[in-house]
PDB file of C-alpha atoms in Angstrom:
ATOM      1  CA  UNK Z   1      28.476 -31.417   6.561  1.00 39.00           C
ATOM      2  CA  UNK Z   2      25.093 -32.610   7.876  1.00 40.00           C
ATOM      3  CA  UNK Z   3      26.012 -30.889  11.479  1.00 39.00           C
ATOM      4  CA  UNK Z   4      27.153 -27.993  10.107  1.00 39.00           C
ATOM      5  CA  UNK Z   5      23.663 -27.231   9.347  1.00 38.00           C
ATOM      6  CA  UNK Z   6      22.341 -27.839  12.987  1.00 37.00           C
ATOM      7  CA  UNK Z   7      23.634 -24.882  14.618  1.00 39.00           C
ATOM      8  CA  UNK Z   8      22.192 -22.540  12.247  1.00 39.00           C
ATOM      9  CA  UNK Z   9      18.782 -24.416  12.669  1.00 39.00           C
ATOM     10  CA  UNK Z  10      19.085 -23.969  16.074  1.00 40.00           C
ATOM     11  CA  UNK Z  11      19.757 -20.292  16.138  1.00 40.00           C
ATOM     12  CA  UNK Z  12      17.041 -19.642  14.328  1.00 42.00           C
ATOM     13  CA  UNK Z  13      14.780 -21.626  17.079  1.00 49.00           C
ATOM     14  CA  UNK Z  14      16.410 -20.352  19.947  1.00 53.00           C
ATOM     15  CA  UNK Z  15      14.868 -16.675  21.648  1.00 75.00           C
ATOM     16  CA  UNK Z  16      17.267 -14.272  22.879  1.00 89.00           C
ATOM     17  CA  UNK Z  17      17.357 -14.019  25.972  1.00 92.00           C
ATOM     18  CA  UNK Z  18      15.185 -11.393  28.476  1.00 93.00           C
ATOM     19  CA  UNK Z  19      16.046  -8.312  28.650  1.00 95.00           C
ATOM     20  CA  UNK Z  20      17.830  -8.293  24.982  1.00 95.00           C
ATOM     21  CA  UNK Z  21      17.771  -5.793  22.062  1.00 95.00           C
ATOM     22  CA  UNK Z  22      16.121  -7.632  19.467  1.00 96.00           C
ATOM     23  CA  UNK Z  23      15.149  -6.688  16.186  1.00 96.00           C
ATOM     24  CA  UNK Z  24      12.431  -7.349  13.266  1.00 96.00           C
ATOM     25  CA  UNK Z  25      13.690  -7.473   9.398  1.00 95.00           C
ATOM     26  CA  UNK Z  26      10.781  -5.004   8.507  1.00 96.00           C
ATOM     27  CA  UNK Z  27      11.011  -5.842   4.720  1.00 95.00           C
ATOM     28  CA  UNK Z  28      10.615  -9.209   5.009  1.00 96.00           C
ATOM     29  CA  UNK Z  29       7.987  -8.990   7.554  1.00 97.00           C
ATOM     30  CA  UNK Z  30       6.020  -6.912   5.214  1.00 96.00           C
ATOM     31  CA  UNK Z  31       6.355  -9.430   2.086  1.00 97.00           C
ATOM     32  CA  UNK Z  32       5.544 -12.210   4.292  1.00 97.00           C
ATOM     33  CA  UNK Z  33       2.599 -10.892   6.342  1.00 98.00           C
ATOM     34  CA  UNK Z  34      -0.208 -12.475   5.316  1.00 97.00           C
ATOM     35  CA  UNK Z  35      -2.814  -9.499   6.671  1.00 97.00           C
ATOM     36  CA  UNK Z  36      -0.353  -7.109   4.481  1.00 97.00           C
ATOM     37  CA  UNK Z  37      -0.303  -9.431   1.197  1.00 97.00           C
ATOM     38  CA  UNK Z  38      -4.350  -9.037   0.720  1.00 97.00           C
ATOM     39  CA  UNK Z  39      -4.347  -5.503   1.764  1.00 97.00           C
ATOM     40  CA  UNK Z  40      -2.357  -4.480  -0.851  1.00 97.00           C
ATOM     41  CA  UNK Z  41      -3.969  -6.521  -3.207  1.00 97.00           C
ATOM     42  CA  UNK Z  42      -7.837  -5.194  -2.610  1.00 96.00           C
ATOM     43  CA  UNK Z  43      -5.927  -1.430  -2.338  1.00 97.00           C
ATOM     44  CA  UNK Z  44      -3.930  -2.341  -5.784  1.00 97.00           C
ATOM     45  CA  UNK Z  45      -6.957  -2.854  -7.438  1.00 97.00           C
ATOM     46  CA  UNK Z  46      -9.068  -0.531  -6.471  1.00 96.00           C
ATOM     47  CA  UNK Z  47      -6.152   1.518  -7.422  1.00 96.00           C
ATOM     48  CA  UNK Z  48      -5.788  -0.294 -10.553  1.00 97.00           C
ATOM     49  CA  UNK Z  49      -9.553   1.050 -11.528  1.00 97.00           C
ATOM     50  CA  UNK Z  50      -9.264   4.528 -10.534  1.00 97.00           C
ATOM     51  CA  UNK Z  51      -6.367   4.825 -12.855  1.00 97.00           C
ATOM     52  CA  UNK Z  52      -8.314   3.336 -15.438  1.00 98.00           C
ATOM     53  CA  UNK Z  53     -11.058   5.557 -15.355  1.00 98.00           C
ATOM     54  CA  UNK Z  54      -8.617   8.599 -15.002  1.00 98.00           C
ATOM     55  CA  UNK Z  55      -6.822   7.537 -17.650  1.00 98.00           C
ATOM     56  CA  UNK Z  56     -10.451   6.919 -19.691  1.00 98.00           C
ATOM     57  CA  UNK Z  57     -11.310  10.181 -19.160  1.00 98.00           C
ATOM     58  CA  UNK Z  58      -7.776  11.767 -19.803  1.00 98.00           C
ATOM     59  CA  UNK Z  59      -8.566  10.159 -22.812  1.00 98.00           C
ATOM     60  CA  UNK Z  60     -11.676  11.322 -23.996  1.00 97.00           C
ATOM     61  CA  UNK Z  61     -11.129  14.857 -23.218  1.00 97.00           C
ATOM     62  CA  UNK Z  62      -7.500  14.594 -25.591  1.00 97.00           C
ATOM     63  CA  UNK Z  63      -9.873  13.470 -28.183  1.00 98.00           C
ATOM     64  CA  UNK Z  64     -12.699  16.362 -27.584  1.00 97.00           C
ATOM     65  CA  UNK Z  65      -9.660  18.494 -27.978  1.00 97.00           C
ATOM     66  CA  UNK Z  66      -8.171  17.135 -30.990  1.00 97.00           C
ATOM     67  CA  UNK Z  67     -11.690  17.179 -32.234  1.00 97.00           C
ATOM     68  CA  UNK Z  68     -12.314  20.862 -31.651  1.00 96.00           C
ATOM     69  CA  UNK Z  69      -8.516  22.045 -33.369  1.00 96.00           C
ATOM     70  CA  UNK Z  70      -9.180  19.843 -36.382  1.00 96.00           C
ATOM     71  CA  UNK Z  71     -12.520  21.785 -37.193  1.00 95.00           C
ATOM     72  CA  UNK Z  72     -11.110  25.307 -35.956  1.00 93.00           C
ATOM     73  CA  UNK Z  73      -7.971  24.413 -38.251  1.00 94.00           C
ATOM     74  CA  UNK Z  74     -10.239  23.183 -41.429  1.00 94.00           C
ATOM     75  CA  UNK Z  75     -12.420  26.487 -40.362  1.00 94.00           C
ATOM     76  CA  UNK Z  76     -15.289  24.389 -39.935  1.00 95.00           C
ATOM     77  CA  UNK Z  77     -17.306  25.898 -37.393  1.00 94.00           C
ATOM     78  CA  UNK Z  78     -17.906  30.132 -36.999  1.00 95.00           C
ATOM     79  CA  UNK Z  79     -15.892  32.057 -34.496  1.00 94.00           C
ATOM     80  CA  UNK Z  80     -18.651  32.596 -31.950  1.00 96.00           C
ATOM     81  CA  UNK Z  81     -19.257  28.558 -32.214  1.00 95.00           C
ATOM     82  CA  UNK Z  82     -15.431  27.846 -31.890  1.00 95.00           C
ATOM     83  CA  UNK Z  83     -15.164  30.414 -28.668  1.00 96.00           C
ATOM     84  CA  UNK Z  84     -18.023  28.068 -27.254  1.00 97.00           C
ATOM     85  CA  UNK Z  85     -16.744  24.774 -28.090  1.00 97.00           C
ATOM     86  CA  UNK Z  86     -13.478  26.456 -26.484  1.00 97.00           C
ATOM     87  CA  UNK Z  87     -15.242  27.132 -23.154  1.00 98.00           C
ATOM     88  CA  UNK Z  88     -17.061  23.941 -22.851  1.00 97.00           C
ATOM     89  CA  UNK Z  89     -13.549  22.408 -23.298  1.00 97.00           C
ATOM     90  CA  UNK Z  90     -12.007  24.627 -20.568  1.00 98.00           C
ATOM     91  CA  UNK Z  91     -14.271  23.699 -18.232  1.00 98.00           C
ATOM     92  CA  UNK Z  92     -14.271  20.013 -19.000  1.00 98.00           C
ATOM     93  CA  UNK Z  93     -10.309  20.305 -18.519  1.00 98.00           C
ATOM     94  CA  UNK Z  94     -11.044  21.898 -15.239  1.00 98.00           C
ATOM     95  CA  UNK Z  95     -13.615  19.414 -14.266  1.00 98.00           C
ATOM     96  CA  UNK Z  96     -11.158  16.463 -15.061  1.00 98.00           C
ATOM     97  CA  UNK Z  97      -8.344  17.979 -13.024  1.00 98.00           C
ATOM     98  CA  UNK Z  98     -10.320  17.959  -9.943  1.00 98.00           C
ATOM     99  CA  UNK Z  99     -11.609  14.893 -10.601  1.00 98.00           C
ATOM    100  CA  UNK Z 100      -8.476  13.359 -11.213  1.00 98.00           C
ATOM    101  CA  UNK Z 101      -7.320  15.144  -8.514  1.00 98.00           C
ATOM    102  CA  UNK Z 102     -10.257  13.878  -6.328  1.00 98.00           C
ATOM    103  CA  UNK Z 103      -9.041  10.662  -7.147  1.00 97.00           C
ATOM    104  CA  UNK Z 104      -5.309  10.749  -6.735  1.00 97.00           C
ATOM    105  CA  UNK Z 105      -6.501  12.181  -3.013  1.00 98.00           C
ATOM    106  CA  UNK Z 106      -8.523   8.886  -2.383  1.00 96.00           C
ATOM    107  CA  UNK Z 107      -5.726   6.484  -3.522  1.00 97.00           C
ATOM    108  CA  UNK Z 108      -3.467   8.414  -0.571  1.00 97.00           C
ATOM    109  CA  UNK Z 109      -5.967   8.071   1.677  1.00 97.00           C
ATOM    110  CA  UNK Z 110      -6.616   4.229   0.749  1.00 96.00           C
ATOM    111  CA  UNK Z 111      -2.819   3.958   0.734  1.00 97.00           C
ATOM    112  CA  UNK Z 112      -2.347   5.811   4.390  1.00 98.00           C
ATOM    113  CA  UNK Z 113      -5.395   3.364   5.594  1.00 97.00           C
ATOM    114  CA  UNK Z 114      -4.025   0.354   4.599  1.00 97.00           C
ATOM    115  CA  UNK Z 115      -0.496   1.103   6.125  1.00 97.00           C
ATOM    116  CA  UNK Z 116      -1.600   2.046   9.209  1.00 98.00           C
ATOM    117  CA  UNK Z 117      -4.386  -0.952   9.478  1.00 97.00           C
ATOM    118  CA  UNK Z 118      -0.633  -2.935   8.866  1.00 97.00           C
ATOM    119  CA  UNK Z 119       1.163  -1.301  11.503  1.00 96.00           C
ATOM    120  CA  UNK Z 120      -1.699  -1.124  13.997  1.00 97.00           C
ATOM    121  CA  UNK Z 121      -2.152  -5.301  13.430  1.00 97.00           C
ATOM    122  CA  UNK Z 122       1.925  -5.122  14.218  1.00 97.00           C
ATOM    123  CA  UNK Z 123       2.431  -3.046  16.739  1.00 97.00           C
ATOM    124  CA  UNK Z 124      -0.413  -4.110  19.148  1.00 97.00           C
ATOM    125  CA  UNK Z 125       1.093  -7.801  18.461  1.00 97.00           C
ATOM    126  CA  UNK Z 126       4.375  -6.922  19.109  1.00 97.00           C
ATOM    127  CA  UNK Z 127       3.346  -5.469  22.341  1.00 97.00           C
ATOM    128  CA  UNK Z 128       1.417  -8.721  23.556  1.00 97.00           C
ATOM    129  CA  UNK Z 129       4.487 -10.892  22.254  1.00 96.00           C
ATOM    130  CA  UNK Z 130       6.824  -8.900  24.511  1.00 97.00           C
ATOM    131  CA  UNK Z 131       4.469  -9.236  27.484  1.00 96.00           C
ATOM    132  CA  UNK Z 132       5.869 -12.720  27.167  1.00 94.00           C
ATOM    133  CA  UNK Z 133       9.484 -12.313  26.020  1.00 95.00           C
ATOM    134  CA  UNK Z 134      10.440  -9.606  27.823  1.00 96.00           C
ATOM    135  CA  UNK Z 135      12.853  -7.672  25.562  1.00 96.00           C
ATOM    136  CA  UNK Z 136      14.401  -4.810  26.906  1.00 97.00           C
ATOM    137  CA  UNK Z 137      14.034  -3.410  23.148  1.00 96.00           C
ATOM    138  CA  UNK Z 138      12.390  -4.325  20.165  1.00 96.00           C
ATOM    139  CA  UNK Z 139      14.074  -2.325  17.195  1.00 96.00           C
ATOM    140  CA  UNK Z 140      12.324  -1.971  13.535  1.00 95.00           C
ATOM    141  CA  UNK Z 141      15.288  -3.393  10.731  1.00 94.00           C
ATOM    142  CA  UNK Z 142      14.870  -1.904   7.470  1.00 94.00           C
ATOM    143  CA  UNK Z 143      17.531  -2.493   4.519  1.00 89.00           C
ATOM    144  CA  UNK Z 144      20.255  -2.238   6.892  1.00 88.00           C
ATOM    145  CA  UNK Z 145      19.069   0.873   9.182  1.00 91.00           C
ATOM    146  CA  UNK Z 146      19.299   0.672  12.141  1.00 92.00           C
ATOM    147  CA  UNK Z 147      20.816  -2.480  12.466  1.00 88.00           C
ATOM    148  CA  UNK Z 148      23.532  -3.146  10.328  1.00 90.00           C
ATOM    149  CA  UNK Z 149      24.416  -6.036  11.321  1.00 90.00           C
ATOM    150  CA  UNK Z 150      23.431  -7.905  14.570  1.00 90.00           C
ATOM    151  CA  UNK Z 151      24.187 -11.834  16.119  1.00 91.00           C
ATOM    152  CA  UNK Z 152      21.406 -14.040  14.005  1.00 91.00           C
ATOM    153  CA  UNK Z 153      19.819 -15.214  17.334  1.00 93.00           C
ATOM    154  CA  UNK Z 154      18.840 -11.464  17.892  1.00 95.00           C
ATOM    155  CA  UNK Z 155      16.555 -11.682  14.903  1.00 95.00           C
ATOM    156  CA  UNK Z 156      12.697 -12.417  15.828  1.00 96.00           C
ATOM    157  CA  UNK Z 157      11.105 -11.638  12.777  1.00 96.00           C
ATOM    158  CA  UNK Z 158      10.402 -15.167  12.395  1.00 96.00           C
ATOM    159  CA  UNK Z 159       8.597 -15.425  15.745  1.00 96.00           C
ATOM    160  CA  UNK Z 160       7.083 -12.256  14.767  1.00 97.00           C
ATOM    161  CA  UNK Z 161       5.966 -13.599  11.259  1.00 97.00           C
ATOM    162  CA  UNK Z 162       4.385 -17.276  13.027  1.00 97.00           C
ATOM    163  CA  UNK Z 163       2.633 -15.332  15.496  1.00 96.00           C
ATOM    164  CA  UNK Z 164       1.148 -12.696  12.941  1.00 97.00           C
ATOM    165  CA  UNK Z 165       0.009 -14.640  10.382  1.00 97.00           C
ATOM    166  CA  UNK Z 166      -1.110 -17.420  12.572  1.00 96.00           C
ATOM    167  CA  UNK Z 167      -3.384 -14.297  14.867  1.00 95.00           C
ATOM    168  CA  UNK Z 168      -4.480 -13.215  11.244  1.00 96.00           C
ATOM    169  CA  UNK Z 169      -6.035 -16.419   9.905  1.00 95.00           C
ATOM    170  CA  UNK Z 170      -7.842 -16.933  13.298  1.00 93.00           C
ATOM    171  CA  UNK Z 171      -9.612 -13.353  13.000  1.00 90.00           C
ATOM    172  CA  UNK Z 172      -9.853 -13.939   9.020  1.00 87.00           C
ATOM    173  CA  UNK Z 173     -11.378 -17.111   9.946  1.00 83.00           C
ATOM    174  CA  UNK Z 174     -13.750 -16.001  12.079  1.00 81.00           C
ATOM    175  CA  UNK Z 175     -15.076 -12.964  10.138  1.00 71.00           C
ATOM    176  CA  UNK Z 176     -16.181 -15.725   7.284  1.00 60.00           C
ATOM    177  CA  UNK Z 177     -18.118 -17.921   9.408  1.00 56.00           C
TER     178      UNK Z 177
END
């Protein structure tokens, strides 16, 4: 039983050879990235406090509202009075739509930053990795598309993932001293 295990060890160790079609298990990579993991955890939070203060202001303005029909229903306030208090509201329902608009725009673009900063960090050391290895073809694996299934030793995302993280924490290294 204890040699049944060494093979698999081994295939995991061993590169395919030159001039193979090799592929990376994209999903994994992505969990396991270190450069990926804080990225998404600064652009979750900022995210995190823009819906906060969207949903703060959603808030307020629901309670301006609710403010305004309770008086208009109790007939608290004149006509010309309610027909102002209706404006103002308008226009603060306006202004919150294109702030929360505003807002929903900037967590895109924070979103579309982040994944390309990701891919960018991949690609270029994907590129530099095969100046070494020499695969005829690196292929992106993701749930199944568009490998379905492939020999074990075919899989790199494990070299991938070393070399990645390992490039990562040198250049995070570096930017705290």
């Amino acid at each position: 039983a204890e040699n049944a295990e060494a093979p698999a060890a081994e295939a995991a160790e061993a590169c395919a050879p030159k001039g193979a079609i090799v592929y990376i298990d994209m999903t994994r990579l992505m969990a396991e990235y270190d450069m990926a993991n804080d990225l998404r955890a600064v652009v979750e939070t900022k995210v995190s406090e823009i819906q906060a203060e969207i949903t703060r202001r959603e808030n307020n303005l629901a309670n301006a509202v609710a403010k305004y029909q309770e008086k208009a229903q109790k007939g608290l306030m004149t006509r010309t009075v309610a027909e102002v208090e209706a404006e103002k509201l308008q226009k603060q329902e306006i202004d919150f739509n294109n702030y929360a608009n505003q807002k929903n725009n900037e967590i895109n673009e924070e979103l579309m930053v982040m994944n390309n900063q990701i891919n960018d960090a991949i690609v270029t050391f994907v590129q530099k990795f095969n100046e070494e290895k020499q695969y005829a073809m690196i292929l992106t694996n993701t749930g199944g598309t568009p490998v379905v299934t492939a020999d074990a030793s075919l899989d790199i995302t494990d070299d991938v993932l070393a070399g990645l993280n390992e490039e990562y924490i040198k250049t995070k290294n570096t930017k705290t001293e």
